[in-house]
Short mmCIF file of C-alpha atoms and ligand atoms in Angstrom, two decimals:
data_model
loop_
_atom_site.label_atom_id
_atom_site.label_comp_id
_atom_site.label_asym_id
_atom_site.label_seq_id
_atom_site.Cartn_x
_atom_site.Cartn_y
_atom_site.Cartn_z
CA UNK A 1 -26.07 -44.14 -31.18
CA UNK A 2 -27.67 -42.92 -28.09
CA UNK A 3 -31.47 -42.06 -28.75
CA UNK A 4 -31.59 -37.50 -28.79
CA UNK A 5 -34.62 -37.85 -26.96
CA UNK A 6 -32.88 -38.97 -23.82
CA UNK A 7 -29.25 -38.09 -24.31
CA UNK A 8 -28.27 -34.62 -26.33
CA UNK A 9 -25.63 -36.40 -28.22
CA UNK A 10 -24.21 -32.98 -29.99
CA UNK A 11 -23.30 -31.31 -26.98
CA UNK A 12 -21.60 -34.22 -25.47
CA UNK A 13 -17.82 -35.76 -26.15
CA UNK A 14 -17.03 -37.53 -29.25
CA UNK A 15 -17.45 -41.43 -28.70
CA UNK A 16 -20.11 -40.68 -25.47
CA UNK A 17 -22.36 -43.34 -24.95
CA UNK A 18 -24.50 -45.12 -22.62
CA UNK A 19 -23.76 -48.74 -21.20
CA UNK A 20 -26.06 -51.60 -20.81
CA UNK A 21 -26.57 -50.37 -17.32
CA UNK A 22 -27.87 -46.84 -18.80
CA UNK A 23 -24.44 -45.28 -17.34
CA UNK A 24 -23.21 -42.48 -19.69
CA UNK A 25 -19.47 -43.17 -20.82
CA UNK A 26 -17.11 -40.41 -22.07
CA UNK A 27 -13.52 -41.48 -23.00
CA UNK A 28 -14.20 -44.98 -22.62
CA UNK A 29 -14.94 -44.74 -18.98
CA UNK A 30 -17.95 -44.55 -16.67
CA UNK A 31 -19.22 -42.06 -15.38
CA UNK A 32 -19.91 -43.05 -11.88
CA UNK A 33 -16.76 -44.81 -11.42
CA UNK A 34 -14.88 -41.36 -12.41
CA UNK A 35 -17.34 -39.67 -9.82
CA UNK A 36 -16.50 -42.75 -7.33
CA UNK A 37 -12.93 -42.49 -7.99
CA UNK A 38 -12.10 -38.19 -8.22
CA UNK A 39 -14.95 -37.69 -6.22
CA UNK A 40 -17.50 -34.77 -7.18
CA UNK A 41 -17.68 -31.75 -8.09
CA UNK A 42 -15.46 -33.16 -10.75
CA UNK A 43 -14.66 -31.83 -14.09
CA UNK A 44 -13.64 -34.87 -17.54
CA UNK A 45 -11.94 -33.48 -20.03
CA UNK A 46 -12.01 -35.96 -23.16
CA UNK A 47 -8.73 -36.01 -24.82
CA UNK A 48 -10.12 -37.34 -28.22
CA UNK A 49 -12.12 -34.56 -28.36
CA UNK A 50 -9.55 -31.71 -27.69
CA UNK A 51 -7.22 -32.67 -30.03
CA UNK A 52 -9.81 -33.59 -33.06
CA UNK A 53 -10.80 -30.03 -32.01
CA UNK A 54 -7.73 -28.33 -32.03
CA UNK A 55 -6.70 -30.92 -35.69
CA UNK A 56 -10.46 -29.60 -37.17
CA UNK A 57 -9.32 -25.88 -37.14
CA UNK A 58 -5.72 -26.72 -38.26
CA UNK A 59 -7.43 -28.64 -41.15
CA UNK A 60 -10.11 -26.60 -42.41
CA UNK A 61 -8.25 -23.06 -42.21
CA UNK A 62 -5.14 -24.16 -43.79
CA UNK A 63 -6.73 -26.46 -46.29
CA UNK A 64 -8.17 -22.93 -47.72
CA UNK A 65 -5.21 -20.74 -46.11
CA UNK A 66 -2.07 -22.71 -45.14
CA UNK A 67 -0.49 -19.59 -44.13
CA UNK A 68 -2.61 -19.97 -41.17
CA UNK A 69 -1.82 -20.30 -37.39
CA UNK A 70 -4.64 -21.29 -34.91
CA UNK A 71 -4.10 -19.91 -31.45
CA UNK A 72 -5.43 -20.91 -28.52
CA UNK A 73 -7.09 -18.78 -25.97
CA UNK A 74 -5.57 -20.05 -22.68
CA UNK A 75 -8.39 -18.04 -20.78
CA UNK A 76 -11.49 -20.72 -21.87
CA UNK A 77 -8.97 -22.73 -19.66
CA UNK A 78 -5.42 -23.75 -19.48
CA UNK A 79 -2.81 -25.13 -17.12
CA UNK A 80 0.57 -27.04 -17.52
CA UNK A 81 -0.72 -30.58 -18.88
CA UNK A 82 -3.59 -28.88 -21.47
CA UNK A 83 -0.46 -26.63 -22.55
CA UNK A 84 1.68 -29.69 -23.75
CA UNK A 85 -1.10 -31.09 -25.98
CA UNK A 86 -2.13 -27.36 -27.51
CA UNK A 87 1.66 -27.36 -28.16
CA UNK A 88 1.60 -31.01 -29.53
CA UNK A 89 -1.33 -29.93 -31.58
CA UNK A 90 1.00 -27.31 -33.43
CA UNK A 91 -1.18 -24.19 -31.56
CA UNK A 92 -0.45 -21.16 -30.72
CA UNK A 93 -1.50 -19.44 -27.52
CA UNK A 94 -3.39 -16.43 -26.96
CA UNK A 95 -2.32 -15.10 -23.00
CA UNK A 96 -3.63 -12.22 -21.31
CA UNK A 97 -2.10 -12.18 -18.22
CA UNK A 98 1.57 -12.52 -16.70
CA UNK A 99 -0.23 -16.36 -14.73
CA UNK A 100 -1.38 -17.49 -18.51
CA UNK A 101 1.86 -16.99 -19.77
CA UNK A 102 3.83 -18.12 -16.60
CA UNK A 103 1.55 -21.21 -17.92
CA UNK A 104 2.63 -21.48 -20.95
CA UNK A 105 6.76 -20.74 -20.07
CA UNK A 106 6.16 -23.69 -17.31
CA UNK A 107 5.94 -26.44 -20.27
CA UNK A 108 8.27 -24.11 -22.33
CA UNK A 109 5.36 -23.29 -24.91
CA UNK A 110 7.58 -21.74 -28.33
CA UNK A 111 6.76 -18.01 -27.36
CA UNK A 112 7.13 -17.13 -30.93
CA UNK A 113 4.11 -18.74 -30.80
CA UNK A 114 1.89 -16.47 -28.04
CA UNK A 115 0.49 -13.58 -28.69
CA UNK A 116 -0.47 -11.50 -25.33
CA UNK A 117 -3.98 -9.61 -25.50
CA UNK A 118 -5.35 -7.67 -22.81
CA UNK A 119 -7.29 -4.03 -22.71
CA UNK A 120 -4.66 -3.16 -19.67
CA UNK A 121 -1.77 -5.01 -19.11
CA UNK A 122 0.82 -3.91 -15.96
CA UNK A 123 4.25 -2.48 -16.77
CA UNK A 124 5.53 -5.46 -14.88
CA UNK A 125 3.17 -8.18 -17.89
CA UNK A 126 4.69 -6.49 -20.15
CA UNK A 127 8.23 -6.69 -19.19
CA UNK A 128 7.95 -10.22 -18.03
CA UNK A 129 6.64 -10.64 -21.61
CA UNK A 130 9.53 -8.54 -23.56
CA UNK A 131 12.16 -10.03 -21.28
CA UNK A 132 10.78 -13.74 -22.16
CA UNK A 133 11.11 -13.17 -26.07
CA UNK A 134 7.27 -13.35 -26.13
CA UNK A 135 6.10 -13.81 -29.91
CA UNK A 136 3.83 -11.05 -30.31
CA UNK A 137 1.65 -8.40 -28.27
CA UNK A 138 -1.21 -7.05 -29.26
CA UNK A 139 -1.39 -3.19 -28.78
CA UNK A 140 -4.90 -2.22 -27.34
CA UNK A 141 -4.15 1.38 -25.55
CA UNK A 142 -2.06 4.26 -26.48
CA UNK A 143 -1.02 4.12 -22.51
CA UNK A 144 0.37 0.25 -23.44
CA UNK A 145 1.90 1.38 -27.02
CA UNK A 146 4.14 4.02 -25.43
CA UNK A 147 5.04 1.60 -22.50
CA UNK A 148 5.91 -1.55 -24.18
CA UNK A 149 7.79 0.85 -26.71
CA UNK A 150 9.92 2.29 -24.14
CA UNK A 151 10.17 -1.32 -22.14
CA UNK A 152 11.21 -2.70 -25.51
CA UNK A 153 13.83 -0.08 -25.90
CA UNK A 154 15.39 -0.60 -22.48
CA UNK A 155 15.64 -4.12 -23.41
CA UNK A 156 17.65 -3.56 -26.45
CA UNK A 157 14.63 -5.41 -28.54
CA UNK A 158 12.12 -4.56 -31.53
CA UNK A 159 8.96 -6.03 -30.20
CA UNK A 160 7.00 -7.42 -33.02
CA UNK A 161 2.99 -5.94 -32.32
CA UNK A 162 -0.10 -6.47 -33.72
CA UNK A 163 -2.96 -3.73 -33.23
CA UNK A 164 -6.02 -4.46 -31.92
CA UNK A 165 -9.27 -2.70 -33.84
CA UNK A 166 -12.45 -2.46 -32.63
CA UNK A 167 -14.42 -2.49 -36.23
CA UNK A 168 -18.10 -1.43 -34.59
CA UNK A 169 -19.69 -4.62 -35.84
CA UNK A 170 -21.81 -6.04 -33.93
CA UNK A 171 -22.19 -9.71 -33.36
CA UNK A 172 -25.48 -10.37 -31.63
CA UNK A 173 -24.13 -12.02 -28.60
CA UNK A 174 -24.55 -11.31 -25.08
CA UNK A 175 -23.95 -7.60 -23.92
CA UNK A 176 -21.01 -8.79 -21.75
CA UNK A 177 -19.37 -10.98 -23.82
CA UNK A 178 -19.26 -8.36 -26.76
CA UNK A 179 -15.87 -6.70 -27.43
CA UNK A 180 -15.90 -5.21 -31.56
CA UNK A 181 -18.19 -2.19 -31.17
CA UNK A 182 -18.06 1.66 -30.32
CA UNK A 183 -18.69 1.54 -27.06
CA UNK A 184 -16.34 -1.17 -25.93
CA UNK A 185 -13.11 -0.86 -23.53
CA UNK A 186 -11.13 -2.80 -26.01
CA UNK A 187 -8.90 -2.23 -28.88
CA UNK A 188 -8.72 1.37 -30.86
CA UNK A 189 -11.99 2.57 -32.59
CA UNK A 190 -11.91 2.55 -36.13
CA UNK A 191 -14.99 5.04 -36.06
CA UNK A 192 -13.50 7.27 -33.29
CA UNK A 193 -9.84 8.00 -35.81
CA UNK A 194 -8.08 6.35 -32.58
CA UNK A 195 -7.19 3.28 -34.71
CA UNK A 196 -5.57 5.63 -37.24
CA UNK A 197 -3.75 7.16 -34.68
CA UNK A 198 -2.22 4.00 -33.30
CA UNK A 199 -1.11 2.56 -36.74
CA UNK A 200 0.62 6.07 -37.07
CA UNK A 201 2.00 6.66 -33.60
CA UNK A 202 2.96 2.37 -33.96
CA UNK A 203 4.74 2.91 -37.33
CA UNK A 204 7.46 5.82 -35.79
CA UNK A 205 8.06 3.86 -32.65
CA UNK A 206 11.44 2.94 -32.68
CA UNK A 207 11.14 -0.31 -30.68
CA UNK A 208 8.21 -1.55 -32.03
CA UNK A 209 7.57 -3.92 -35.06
CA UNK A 210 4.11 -3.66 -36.84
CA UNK A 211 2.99 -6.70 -38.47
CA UNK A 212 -0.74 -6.18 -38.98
CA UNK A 213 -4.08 -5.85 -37.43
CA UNK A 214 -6.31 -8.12 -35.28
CA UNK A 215 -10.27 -7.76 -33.93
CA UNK A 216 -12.29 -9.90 -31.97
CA UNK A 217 -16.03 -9.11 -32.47
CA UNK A 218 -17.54 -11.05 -28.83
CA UNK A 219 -17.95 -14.82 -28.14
CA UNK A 220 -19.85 -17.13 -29.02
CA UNK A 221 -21.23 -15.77 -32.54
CA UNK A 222 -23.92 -17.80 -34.31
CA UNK A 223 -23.79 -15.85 -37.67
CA UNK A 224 -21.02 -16.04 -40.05
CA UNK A 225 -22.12 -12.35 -41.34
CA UNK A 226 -20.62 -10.51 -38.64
CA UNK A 227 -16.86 -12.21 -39.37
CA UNK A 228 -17.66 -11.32 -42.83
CA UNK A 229 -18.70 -7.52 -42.69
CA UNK A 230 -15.91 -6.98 -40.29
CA UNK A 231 -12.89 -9.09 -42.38
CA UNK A 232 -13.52 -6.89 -45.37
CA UNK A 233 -14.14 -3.84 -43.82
CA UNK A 234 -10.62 -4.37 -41.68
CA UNK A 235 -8.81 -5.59 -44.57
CA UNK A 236 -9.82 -2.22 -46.31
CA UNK A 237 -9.07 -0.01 -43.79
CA UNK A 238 -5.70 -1.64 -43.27
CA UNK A 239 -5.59 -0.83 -47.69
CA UNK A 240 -5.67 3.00 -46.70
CA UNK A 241 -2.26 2.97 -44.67
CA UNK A 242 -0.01 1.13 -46.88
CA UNK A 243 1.74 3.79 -48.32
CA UNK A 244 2.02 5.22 -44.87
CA UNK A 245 4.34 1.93 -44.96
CA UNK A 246 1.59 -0.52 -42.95
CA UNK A 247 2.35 -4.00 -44.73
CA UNK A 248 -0.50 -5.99 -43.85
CA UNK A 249 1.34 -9.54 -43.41
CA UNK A 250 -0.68 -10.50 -40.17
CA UNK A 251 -4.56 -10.65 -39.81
CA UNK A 252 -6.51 -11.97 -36.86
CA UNK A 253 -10.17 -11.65 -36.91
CA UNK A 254 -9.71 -13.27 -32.99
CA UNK A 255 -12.06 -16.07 -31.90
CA UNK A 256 -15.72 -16.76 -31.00
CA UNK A 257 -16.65 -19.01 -32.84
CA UNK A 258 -19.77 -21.09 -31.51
CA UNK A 259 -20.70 -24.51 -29.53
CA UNK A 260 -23.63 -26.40 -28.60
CA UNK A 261 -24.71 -26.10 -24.99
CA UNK A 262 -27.98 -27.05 -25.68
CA UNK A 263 -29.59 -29.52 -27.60
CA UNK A 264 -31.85 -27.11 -29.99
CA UNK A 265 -28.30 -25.19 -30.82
CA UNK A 266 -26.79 -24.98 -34.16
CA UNK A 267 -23.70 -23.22 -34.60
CA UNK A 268 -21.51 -23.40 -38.04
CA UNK A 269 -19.22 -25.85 -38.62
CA UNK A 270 -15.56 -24.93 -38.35
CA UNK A 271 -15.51 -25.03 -42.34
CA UNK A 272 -18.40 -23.05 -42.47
CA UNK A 273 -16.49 -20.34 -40.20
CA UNK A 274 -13.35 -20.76 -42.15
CA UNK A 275 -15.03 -20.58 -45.38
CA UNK A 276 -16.59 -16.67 -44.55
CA UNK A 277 -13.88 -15.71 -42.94
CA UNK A 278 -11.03 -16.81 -45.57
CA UNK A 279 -13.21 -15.95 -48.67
CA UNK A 280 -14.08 -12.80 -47.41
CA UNK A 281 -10.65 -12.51 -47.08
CA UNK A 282 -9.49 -13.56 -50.67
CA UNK A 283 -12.20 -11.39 -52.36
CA UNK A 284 -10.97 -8.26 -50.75
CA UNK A 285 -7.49 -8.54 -50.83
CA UNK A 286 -7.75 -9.45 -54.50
CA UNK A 287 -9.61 -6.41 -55.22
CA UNK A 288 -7.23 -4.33 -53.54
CA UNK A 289 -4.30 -5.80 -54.61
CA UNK A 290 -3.13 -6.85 -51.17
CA UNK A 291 -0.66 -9.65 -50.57
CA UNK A 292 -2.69 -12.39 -48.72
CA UNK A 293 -1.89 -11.82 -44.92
CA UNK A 294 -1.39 -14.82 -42.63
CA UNK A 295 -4.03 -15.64 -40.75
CA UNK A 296 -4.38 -15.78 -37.01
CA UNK A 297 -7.54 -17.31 -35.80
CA UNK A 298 -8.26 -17.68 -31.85
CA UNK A 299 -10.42 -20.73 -30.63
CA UNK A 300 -11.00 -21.35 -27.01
CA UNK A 301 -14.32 -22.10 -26.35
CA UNK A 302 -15.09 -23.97 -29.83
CA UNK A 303 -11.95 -26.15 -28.46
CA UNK A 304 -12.13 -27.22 -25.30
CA UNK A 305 -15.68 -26.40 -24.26
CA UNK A 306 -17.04 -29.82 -26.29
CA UNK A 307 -14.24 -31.71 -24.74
CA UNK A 308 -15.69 -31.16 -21.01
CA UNK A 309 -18.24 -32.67 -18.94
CA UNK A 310 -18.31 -31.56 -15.43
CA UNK A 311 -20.11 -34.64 -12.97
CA UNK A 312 -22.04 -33.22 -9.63
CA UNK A 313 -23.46 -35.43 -6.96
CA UNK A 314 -27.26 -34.47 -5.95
CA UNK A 315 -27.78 -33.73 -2.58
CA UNK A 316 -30.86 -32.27 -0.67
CA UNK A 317 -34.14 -32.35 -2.80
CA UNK A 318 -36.70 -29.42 -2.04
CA UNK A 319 -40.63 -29.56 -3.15
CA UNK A 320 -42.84 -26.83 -3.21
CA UNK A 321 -45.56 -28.14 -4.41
CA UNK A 322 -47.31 -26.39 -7.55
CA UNK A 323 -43.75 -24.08 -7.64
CA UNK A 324 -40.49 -25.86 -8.37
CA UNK A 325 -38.60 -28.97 -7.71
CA UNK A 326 -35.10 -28.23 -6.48
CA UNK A 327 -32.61 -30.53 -7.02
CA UNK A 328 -29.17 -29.19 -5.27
CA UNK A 329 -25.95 -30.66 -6.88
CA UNK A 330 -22.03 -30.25 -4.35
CA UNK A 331 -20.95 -27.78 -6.86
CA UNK A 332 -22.41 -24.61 -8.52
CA UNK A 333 -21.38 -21.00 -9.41
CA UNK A 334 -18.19 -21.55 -8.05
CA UNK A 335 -17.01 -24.18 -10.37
CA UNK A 336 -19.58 -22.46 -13.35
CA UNK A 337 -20.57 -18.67 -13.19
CA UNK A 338 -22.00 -18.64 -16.15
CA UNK A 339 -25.97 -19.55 -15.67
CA UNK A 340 -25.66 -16.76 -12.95
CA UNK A 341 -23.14 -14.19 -15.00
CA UNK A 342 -24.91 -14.93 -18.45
CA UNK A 343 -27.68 -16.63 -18.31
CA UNK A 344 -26.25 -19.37 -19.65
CA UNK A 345 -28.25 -22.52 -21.01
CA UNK A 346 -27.11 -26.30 -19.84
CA UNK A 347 -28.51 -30.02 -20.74
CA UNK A 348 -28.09 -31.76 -17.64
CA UNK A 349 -28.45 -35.61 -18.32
CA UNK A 350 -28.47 -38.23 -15.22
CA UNK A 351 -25.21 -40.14 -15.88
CA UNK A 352 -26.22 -43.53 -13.75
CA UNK A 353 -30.04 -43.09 -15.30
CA UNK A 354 -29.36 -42.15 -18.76
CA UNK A 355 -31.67 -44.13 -20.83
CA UNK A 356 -34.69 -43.79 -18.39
CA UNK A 357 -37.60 -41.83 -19.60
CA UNK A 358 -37.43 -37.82 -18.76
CA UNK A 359 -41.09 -37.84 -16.47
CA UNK A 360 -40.11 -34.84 -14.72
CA UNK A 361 -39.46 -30.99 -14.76
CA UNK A 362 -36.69 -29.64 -11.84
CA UNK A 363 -34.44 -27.00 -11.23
CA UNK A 364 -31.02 -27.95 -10.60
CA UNK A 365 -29.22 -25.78 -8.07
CA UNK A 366 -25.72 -25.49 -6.49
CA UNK A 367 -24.98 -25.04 -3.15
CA UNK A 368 -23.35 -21.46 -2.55
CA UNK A 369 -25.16 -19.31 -0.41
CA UNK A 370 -26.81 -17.14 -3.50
CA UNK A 371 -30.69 -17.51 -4.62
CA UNK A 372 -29.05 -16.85 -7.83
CA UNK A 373 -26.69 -19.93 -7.74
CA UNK A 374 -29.00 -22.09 -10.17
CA UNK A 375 -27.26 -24.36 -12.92
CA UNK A 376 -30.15 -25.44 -14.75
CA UNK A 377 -33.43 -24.01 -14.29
CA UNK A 378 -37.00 -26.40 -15.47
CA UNK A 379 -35.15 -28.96 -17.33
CA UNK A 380 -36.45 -32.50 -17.86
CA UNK A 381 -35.15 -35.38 -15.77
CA UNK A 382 -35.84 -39.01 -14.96
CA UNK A 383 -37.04 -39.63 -11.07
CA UNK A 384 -34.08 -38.82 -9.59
CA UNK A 385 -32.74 -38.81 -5.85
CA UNK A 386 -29.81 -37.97 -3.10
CA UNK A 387 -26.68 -39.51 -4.54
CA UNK A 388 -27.56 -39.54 -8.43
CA UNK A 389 -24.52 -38.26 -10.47
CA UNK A 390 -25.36 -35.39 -12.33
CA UNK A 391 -23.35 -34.32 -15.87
CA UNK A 392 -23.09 -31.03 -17.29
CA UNK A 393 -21.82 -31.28 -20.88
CA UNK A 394 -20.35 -28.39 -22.81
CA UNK A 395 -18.47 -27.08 -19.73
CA UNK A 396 -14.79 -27.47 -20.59
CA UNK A 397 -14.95 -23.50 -21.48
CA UNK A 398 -15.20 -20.56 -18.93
CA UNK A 399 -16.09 -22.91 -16.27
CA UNK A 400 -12.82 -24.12 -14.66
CA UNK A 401 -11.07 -20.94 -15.60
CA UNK A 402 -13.69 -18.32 -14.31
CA UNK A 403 -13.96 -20.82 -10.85
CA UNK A 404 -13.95 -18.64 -7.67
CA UNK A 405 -13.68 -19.96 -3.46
CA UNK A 406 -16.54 -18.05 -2.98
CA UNK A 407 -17.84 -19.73 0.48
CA UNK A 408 -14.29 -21.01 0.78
CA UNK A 409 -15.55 -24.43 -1.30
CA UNK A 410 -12.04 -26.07 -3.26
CA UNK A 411 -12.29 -26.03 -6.75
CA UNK A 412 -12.55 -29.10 -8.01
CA UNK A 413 -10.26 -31.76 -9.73
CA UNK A 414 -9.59 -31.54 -13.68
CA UNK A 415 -9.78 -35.56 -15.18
CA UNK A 416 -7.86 -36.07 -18.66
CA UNK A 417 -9.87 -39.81 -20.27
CA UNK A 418 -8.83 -41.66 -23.31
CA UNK A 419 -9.44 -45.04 -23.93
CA UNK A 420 -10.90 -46.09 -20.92
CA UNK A 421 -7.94 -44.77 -18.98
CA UNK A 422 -7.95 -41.60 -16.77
CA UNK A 423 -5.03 -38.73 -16.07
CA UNK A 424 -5.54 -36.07 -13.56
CA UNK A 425 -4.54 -33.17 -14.68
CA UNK A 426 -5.21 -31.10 -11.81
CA UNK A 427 -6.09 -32.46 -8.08
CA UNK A 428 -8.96 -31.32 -6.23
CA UNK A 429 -7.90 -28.52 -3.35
CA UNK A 430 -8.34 -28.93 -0.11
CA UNK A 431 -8.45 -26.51 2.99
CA UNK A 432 -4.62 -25.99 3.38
CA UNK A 433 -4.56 -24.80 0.12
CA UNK A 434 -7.22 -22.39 0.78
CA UNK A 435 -5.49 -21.08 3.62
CA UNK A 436 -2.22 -20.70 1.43
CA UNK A 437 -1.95 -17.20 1.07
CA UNK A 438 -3.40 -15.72 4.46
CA UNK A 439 -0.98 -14.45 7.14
CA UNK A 440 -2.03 -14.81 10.59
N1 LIG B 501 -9.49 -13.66 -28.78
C1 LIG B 501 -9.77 -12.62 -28.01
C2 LIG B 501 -9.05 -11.36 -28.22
C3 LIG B 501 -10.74 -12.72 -27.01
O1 LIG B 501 -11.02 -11.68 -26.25
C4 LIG B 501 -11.41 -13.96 -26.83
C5 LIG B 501 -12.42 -14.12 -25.78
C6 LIG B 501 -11.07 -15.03 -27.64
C7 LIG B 501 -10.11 -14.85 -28.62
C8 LIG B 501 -11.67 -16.40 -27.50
O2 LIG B 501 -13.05 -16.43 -27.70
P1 LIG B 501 -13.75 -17.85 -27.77
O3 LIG B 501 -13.24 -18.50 -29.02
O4 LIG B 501 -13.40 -18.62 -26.57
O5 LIG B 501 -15.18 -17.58 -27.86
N2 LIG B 501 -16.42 -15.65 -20.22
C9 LIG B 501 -17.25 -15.62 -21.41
C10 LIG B 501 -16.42 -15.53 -22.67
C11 LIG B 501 -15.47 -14.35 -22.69
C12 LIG B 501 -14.63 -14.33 -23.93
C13 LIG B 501 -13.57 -13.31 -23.82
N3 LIG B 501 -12.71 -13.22 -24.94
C14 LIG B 501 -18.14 -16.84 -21.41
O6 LIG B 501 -18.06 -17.63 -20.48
O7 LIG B 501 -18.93 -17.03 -22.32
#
């Protein structure tokens, strides 16, 4: 056990520790020989820890609801190799654009499997989607219903759909990252009539299939009331349209469940979120005499966000005395936008000095040219200096996959570990491949 005080052990890997020579280890390997050997910025991914991730929300939905089917949400991050072991792992995948499912097609993912989300998605997504034999789509426009039921039609298919609601519940999270009330661009209002419209206007369409309802409140959620109040009252308005012939046998109440970024965090435990959300579910469908639906739940962050660790190298070190220390790191808000998009919180722990007493308060800083490009503001460090390896926990989600070339810096490599053994998953890029696309 690695003493809290020093190391936040709950927002690292499974099995991280720290080695006789205060090194943190994730996967069985060092640190600072993964930052020696990939280079840095560098993002470890810890394979243990995906898949008990991915086997944890298997387990604890279906032990209470084994009609259940845990998809993915490729957008917290996918690509070819993380695709495999989702599909390994029995998942599903939740796609919202024509390159996530490209993804998922690339390691021939079972499409009856993906469900494709999106508040706008092209004529050309949805065709690509339709012509592929996608699984499912879920409707979130009257612009897409008409489309994908006229697509469908030219193909000569009935597109099974799912309809996305938007249930006016609101889930305490950050303004941007909530989706499930009134004033949202996704999914039909219940409140508005618009969602009563679409299972209506769904129903008649002759190419379409309609399987049940999904909602997705916002991401993360620390409060199992919100999945609660918003399960029931879905499952009830659903109630109201079966003799219009809606036969609830899908339900998704989408994803968002909660991690640890910092060490004073406590979000549920998957049984805790599966528990509210399937009971809820069980209570109201017995009072209504439903048929229990199957249950599609949609994990991304709570996946692979525990699973990654993303190692920096310090560089310059700036004093102003009786201000700030700044300590600037080779990566920043082009690797992770979310300290400068959400105000997002981050441990930062010293990976060659990890058991050495934290004496000092600093700022840790990237290097693109933006006063706002700050990873870690007044967090406690040991003495640190140019050439310390820096590690980010938490960062498998939303970092990799919302990574920009903003000052034309490559994004960096992705680093599978296991056993003291390393894969890489993805290389680092380099100039040429910055240049890739421009005509001269
Ligand atoms: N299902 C739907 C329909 C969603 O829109 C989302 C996330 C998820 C599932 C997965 O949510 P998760 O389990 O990963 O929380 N960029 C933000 C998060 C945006 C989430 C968007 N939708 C961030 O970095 O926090």
């Amino acid at each position: 056990m690695i003493p809290d005080t020093v190391i936040p052990q709950a927002v690292l890997p499974q099995g991280a520790t720290v080695n006789s020579q205060g090194h943190l280890v994730i996967g069985g390997c060092d640190t600072l020989d993964l930052a020696d050997e990939f280079g840095t910025p560098v993002y470890i991914f810890d394979e243990e820890t995906l898949r008990q991730r991915c086997r944890g929300f298997v387990r604890e939905f279906q032990i209470r609801h084994p009609s259940t089917q845990v998809v993915y949400a490729s957008k917290a991050y996918i690509n070819p190799a993380l695709a495999r072991i989702f599909a390994e792992e029995g998942l599903g995948l939740d796609v919202v654009s024509g390159g996530e499912l490209a993804i998922a097609q690339s390691v021939d993912f079972p499409l009856d499997r993906v469900y494709f989300h999106g508040n706008n998605k092209t004529p050309q997504e949805l065709a690509e989607a339709v012509d592929g034999g996608i699984g499912w789509v879920v409707l979130d426009s009257f612009h897409e219903l008409e489309m994908l039921d006229s697509i469908a039609g030219q193909a000569g298919k009935i597109q099974n759909v799912l309809i996305r609601v938007s249930p006016g519940i609101d889930p305490h999270t950050h303004v941007h990252t909530t989706t499930g009330i009134l004033d949202s661009k996704f999914g039909f209002s219940i409140q508005t009539g618009h969602a009563a419209q679409a299972i209506r206007q769904t129903l008649k369409a002759a190419n379409l299939s309609l399987r049940g309802l999904h909602f997705h409140l916002g991401s993360p959620i620390f409060e199992l009331e919100p999945y609660r109040a918003a399960v029931d009252l879905v499952i009830r308005f659903a109630s109201e349209f079966r003799e219009e012939g809606l036969d609830l046998q899908e339900f998704s109440p989408g994803g968002g469940f909660a991690i640890a970024y910092t060490r004073d965090q406590e979000p549920p435990e998957i049984a805790e979120y599966a528990e509210a959300i399937i009971s809820t579910m069980s209570a109201t469908c017995k009072e209504l005499s439903m048929d229990l639906p199957r249950l599609i739940i949609e994990p991304g962050r709570s996946i692979i966000g525990p699973a990654g660790v993303a190692l920096y190298r310090i560089g310059a070190i700036k004093d102003i005395p009786g201000v700030r220390r700044y300590v600037s790191v080779d990566g920043g808000m082009g690797d992770n936008i979310r300290p400068a998009l959400y105000q997002a919180a981050y441990e930062v722990i010293a990976a060659g000095k990890a058991n050495q007493e934290l004496s000092q308060k600093v700022t840790i800083a990237g290097k693109y040219c933006e006063s706002g490009d700050v990873l870690a503001s007044d967090v406690m460090m040991p003495e640190l200096e140019s050439g310390d390896i820096l590690a980010i926990p938490a960062a498998g989600a939303y970092c990799p996959s919302m990574a920009s070339n903003y000052n034309l810096i490559p994004k960096p490599p992705m680093v599978l570990v296991r056993d003291g053994k390393t894969r890489l998953i993805r290389r680092r890029e380099n100039y040429q491949d910055l240049m890739h696309c421009d005509v001269v």
